[in-house]
Short mmCIF file of N, CA, C and O in Angstrom, two decimals:
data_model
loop_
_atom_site.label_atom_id
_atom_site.label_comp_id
_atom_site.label_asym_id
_atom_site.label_seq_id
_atom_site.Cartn_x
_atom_site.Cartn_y
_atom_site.Cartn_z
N UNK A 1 29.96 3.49 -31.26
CA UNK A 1 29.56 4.01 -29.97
C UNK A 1 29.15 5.48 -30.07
O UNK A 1 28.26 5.99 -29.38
N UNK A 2 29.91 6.13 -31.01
CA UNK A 2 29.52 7.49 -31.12
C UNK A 2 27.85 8.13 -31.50
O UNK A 2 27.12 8.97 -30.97
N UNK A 3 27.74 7.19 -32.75
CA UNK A 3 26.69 7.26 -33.04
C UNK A 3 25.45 6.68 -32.23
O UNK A 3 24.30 7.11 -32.32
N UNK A 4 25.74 6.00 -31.71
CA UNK A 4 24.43 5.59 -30.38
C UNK A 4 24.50 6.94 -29.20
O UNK A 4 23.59 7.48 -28.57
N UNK A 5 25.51 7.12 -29.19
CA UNK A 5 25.68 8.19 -27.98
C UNK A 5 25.02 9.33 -28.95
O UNK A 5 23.97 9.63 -28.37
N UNK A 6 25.10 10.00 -29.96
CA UNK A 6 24.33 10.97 -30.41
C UNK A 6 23.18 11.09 -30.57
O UNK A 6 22.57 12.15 -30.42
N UNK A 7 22.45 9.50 -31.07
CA UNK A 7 21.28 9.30 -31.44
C UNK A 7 20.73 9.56 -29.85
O UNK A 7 20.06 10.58 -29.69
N UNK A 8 20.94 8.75 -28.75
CA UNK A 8 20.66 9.31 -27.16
C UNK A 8 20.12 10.56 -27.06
O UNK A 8 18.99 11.05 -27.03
N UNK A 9 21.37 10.99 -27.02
CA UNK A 9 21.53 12.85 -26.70
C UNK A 9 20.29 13.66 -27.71
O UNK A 9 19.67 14.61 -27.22
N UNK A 10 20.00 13.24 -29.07
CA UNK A 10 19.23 13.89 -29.84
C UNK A 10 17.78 13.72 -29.60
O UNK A 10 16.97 14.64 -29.75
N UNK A 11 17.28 11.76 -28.97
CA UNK A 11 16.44 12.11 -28.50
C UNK A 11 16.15 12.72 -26.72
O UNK A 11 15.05 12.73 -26.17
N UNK A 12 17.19 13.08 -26.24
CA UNK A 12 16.51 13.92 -25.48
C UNK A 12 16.45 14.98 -25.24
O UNK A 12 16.23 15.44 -24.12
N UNK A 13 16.66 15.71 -26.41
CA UNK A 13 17.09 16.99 -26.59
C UNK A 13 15.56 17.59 -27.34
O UNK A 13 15.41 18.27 -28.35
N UNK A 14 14.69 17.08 -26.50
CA UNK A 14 13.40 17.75 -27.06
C UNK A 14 12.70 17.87 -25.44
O UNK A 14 13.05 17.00 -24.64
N UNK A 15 11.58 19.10 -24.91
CA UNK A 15 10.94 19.33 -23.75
C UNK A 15 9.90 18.41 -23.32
O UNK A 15 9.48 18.25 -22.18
N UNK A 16 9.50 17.74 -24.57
CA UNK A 16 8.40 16.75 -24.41
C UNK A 16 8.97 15.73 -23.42
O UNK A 16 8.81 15.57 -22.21
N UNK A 17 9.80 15.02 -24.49
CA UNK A 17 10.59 14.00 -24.40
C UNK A 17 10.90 13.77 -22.81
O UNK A 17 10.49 12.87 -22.08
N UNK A 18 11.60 14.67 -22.58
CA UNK A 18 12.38 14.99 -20.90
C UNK A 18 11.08 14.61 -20.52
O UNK A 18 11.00 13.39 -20.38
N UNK A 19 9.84 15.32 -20.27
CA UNK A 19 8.87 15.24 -19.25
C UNK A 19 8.31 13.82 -19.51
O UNK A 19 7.73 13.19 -18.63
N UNK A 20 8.51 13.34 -20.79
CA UNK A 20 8.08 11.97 -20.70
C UNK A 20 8.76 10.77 -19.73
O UNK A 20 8.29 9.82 -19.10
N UNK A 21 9.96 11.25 -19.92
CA UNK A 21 11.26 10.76 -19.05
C UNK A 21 11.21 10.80 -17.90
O UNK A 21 11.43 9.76 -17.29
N UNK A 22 10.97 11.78 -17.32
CA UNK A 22 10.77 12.42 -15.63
C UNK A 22 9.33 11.51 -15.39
O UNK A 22 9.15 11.19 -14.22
N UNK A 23 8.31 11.08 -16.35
CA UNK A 23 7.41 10.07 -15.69
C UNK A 23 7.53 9.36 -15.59
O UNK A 23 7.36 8.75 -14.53
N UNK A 24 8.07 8.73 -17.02
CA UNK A 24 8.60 7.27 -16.86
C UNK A 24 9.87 6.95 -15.45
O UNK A 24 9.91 5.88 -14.84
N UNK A 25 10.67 7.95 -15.23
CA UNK A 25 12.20 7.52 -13.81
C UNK A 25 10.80 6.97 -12.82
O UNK A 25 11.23 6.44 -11.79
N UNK A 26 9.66 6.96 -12.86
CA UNK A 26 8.79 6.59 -11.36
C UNK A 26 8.23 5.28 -11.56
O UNK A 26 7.48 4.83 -10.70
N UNK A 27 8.53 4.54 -12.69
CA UNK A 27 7.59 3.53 -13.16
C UNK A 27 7.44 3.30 -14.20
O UNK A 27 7.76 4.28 -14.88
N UNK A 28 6.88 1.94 -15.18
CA UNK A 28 6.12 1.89 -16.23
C UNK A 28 4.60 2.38 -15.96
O UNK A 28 3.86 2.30 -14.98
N UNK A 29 4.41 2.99 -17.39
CA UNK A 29 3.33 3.69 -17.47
C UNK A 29 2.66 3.45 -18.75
O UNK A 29 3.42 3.67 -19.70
N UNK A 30 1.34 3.03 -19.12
CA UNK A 30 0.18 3.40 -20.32
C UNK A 30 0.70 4.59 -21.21
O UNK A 30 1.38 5.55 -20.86
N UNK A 31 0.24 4.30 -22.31
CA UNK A 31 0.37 5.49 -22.98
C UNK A 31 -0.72 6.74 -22.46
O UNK A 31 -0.36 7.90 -22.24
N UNK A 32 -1.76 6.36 -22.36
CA UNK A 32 -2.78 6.76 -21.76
C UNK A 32 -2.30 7.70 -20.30
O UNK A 32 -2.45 8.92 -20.20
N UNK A 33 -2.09 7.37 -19.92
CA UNK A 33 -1.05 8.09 -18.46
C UNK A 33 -0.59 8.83 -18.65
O UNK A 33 -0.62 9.90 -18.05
N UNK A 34 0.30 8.40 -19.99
CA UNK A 34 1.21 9.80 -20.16
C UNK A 34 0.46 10.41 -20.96
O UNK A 34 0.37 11.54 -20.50
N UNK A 35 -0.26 10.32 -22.08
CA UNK A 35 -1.55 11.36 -22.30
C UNK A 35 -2.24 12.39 -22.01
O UNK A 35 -2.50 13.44 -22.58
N UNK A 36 -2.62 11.67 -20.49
CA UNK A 36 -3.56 12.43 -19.68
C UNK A 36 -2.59 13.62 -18.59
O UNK A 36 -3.09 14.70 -18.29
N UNK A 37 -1.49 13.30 -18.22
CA UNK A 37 -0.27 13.54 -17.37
C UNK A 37 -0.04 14.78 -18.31
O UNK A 37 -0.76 15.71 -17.93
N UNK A 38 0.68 15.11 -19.36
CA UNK A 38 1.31 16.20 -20.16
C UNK A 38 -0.11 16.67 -20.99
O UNK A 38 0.20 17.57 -21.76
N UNK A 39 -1.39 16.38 -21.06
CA UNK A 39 -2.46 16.86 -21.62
C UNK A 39 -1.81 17.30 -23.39
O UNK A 39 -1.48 18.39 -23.87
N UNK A 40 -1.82 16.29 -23.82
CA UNK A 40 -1.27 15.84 -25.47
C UNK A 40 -2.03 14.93 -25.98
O UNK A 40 -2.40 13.83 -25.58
N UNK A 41 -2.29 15.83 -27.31
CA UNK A 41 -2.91 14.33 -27.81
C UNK A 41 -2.14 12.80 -27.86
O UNK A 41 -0.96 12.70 -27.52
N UNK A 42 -3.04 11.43 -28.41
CA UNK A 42 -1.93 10.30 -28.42
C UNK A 42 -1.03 10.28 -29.62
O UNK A 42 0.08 9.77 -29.45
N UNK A 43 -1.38 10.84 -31.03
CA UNK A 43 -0.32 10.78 -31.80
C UNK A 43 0.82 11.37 -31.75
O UNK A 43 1.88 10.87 -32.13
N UNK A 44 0.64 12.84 -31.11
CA UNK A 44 1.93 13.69 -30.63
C UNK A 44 2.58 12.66 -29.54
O UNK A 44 3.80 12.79 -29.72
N UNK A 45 2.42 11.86 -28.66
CA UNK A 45 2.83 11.45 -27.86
C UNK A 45 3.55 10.15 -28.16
O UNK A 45 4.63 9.88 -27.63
N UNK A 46 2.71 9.06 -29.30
CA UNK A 46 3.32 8.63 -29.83
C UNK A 46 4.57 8.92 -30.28
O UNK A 46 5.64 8.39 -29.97
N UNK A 47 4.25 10.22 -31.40
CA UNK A 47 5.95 10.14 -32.25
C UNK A 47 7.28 10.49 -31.37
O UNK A 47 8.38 10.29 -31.87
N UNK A 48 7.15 11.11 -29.82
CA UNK A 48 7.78 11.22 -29.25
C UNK A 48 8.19 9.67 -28.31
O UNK A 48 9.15 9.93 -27.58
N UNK A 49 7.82 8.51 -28.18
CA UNK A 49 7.97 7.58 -27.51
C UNK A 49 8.40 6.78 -28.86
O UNK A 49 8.89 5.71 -28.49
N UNK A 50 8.42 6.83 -29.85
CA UNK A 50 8.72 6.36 -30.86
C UNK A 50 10.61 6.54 -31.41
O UNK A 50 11.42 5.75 -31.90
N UNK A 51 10.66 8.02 -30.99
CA UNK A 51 11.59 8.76 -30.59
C UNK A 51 12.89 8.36 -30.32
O UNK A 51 14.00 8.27 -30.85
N UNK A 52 11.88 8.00 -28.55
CA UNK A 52 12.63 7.15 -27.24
C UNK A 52 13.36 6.28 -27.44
O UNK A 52 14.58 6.11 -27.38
N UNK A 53 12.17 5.49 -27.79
CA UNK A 53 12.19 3.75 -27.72
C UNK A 53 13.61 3.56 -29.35
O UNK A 53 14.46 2.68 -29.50
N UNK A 54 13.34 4.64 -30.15
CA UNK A 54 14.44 4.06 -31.42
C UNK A 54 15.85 4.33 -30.96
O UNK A 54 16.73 3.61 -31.44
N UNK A 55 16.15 5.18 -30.17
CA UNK A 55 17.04 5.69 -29.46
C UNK A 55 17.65 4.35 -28.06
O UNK A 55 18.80 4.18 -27.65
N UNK A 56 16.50 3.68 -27.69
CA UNK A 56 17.06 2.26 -26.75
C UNK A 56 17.10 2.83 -25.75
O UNK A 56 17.85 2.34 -24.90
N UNK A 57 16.25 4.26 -25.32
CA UNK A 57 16.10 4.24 -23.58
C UNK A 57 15.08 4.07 -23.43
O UNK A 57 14.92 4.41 -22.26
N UNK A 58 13.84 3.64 -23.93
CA UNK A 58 12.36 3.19 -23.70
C UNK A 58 12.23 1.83 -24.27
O UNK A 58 13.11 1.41 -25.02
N UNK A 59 11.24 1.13 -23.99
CA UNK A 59 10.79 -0.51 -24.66
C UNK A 59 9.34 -0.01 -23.84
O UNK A 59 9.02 0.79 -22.96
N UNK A 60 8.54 -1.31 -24.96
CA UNK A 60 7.06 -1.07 -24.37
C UNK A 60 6.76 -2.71 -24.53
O UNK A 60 7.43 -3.63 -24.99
N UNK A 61 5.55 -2.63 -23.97
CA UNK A 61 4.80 -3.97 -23.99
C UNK A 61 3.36 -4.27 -23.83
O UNK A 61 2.64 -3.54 -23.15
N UNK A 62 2.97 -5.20 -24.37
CA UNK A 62 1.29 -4.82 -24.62
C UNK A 62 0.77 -5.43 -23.34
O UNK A 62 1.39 -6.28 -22.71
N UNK A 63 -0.52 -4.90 -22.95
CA UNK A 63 -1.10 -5.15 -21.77
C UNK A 63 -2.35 -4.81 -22.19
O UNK A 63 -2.73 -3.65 -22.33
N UNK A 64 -3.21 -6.06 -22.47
CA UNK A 64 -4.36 -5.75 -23.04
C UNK A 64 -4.49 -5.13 -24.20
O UNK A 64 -4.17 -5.73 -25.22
N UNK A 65 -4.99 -3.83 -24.27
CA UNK A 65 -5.20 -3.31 -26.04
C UNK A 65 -4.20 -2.33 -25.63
O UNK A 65 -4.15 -1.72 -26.69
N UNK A 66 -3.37 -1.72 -24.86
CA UNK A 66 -2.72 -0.42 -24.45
C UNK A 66 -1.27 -1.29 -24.24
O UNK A 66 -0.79 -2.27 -23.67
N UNK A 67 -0.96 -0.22 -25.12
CA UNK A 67 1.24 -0.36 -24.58
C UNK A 67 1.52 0.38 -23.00
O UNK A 67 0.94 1.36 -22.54
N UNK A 68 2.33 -0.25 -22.54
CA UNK A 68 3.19 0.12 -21.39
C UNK A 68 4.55 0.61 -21.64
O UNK A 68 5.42 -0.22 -21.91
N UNK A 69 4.76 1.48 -21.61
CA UNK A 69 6.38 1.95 -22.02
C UNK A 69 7.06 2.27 -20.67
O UNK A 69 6.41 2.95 -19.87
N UNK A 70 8.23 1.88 -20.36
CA UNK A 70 9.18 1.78 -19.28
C UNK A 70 11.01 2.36 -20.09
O UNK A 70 11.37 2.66 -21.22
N UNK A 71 11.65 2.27 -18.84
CA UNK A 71 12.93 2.88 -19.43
C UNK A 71 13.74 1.27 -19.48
O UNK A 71 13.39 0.27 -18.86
N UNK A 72 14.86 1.41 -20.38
CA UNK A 72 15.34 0.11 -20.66
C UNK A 72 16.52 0.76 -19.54
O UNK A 72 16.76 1.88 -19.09
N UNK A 73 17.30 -1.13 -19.31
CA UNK A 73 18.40 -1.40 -18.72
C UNK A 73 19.76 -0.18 -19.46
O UNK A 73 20.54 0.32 -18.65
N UNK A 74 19.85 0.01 -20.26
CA UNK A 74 20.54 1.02 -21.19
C UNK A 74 20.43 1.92 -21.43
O UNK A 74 21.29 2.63 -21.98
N UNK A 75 18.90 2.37 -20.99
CA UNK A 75 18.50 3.99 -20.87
C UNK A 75 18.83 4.06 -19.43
O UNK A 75 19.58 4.96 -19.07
N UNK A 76 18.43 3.32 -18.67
CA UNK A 76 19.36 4.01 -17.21
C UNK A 76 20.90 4.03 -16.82
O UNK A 76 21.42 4.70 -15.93
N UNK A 77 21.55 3.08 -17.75
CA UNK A 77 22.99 3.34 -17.55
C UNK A 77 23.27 4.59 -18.20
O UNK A 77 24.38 5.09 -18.00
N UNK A 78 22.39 5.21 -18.97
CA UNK A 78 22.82 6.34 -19.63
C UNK A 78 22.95 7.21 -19.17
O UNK A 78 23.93 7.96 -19.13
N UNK A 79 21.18 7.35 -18.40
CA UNK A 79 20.37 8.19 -17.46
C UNK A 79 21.64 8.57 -16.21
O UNK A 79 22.24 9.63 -16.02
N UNK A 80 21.75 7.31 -15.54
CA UNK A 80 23.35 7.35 -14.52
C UNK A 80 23.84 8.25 -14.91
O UNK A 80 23.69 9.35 -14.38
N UNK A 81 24.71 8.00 -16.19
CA UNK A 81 26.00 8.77 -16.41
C UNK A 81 25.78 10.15 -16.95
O UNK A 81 26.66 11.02 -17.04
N UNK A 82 24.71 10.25 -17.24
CA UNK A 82 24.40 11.64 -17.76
C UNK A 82 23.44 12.57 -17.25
O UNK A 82 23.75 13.74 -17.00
N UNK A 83 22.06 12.04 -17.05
CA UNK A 83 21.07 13.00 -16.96
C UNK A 83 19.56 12.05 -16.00
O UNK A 83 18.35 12.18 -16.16
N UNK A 84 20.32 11.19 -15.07
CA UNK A 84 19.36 11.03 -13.57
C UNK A 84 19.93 12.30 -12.80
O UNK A 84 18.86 12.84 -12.49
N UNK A 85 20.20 12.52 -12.67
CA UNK A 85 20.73 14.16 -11.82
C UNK A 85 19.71 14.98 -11.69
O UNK A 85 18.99 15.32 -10.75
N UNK A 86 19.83 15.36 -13.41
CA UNK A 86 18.99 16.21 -14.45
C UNK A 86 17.81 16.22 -13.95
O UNK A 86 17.21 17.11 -13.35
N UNK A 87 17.34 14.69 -14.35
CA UNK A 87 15.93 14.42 -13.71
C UNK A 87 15.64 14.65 -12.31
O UNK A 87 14.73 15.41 -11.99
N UNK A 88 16.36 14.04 -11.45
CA UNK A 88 15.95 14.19 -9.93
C UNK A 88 15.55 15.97 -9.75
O UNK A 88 14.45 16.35 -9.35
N UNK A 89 16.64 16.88 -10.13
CA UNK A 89 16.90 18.05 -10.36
C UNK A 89 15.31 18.68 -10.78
O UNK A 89 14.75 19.31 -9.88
N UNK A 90 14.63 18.52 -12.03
CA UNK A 90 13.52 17.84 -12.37
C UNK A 90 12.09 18.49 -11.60
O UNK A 90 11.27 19.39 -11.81
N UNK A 91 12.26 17.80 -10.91
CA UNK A 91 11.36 17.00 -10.13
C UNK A 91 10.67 18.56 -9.39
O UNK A 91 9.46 18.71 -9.61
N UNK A 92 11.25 19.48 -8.68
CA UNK A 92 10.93 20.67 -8.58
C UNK A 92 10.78 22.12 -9.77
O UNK A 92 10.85 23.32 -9.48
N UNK A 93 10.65 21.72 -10.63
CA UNK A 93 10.34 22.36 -12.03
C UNK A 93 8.54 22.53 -12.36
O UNK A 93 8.04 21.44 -12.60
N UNK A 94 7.81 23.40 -12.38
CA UNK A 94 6.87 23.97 -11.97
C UNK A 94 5.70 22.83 -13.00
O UNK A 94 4.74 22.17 -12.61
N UNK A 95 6.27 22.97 -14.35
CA UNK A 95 5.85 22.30 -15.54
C UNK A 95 5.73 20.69 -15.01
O UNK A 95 4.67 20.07 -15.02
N UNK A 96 7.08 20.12 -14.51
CA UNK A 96 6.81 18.55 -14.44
C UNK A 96 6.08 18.30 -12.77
O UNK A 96 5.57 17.24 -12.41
N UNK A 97 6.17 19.39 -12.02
CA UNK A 97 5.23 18.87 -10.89
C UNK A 97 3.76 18.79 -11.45
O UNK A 97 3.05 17.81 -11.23
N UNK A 98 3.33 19.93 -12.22
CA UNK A 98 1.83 19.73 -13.05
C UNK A 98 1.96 18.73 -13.50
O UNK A 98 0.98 18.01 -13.33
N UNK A 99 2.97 18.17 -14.19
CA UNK A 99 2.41 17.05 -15.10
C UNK A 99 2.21 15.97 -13.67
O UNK A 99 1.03 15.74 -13.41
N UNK A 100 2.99 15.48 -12.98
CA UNK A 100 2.70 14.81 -11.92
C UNK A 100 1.51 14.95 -11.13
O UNK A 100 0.98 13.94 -10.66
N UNK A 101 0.90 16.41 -10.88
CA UNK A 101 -0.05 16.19 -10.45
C UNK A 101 -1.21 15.95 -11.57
O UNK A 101 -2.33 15.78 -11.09
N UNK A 102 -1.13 15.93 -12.64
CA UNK A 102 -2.49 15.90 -13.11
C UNK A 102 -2.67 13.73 -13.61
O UNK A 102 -3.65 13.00 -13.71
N UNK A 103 -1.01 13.47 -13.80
CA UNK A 103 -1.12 12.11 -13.26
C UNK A 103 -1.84 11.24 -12.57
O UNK A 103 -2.50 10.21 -12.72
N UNK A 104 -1.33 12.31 -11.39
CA UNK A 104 -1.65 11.73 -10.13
C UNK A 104 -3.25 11.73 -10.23
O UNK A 104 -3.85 10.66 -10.30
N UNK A 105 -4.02 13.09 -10.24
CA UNK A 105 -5.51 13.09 -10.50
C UNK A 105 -6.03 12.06 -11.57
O UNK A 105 -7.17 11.78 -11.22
N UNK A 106 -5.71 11.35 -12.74
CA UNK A 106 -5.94 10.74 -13.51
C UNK A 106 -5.67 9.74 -13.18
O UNK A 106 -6.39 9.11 -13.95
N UNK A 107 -5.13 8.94 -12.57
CA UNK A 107 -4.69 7.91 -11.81
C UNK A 107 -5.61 7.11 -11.28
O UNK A 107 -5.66 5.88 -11.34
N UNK A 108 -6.57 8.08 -10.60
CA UNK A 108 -7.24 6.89 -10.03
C UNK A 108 -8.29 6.43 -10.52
O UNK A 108 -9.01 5.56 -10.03
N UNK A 109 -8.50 7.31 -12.08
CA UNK A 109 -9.32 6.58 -13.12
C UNK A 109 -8.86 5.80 -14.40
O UNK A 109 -9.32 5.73 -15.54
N UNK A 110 -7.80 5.27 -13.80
CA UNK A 110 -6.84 4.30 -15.04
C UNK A 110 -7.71 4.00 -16.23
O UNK A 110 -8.88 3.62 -16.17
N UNK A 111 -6.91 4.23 -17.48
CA UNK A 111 -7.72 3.46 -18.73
C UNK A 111 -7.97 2.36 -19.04
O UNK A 111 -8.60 2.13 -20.06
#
């Protein structure tokens, strides 16, 4: 248990990561989304969802030629006990409202 609980904590102990997190608490999302959302290229964005997902608070799924990555049943019991707070908290942070809004602007030209 320890070691799952560290591996957790380590991946979210990066700034990317979090803001990837704070998009994903609203929904599954394209990689593409989150791309365009934090203005990153896709391999940087990759190794950070790669990160996630080895850690067991992300899973993805294919949809057409593009992955969908969402938070797992186990990343939100985590999220609960630790750091949905964090996130909600979040949410007024100057950095992840940009990323939300530039989401949001990209949005309505889905990939």
């Amino acid at each position: 248990m320890l070691t799952e609980l560290t591996k957790k904590y380590k991946a979210v102990s990066d700034e990317v990561r979090i803001r990837i997190l704070a998009l994903l608490a609203n929904g599954e999302l394209c990689v593409c989304d989150i791309e365009n959302a934090l203005k990153m290229s896709q391999p940087r964005i990759s190794q950070h969802l790669i990160k996630l997902k080895n850690a067991g608070l992300i899973k993805d799924k294919k949809v057409g030629h593009w992955s969908h990555y969402f938070i797992t049943d186990e990343g939100k019991k985590f999220f609960k006990k630790s750091f949905l707070g964090i996130l909600d908290e979040l949410k007024n942070d100057a950095l992840i409202k940009d990323d939300a809004k530039n989401f949001k602007k990209y949005s309505d030209n889905q990939c």
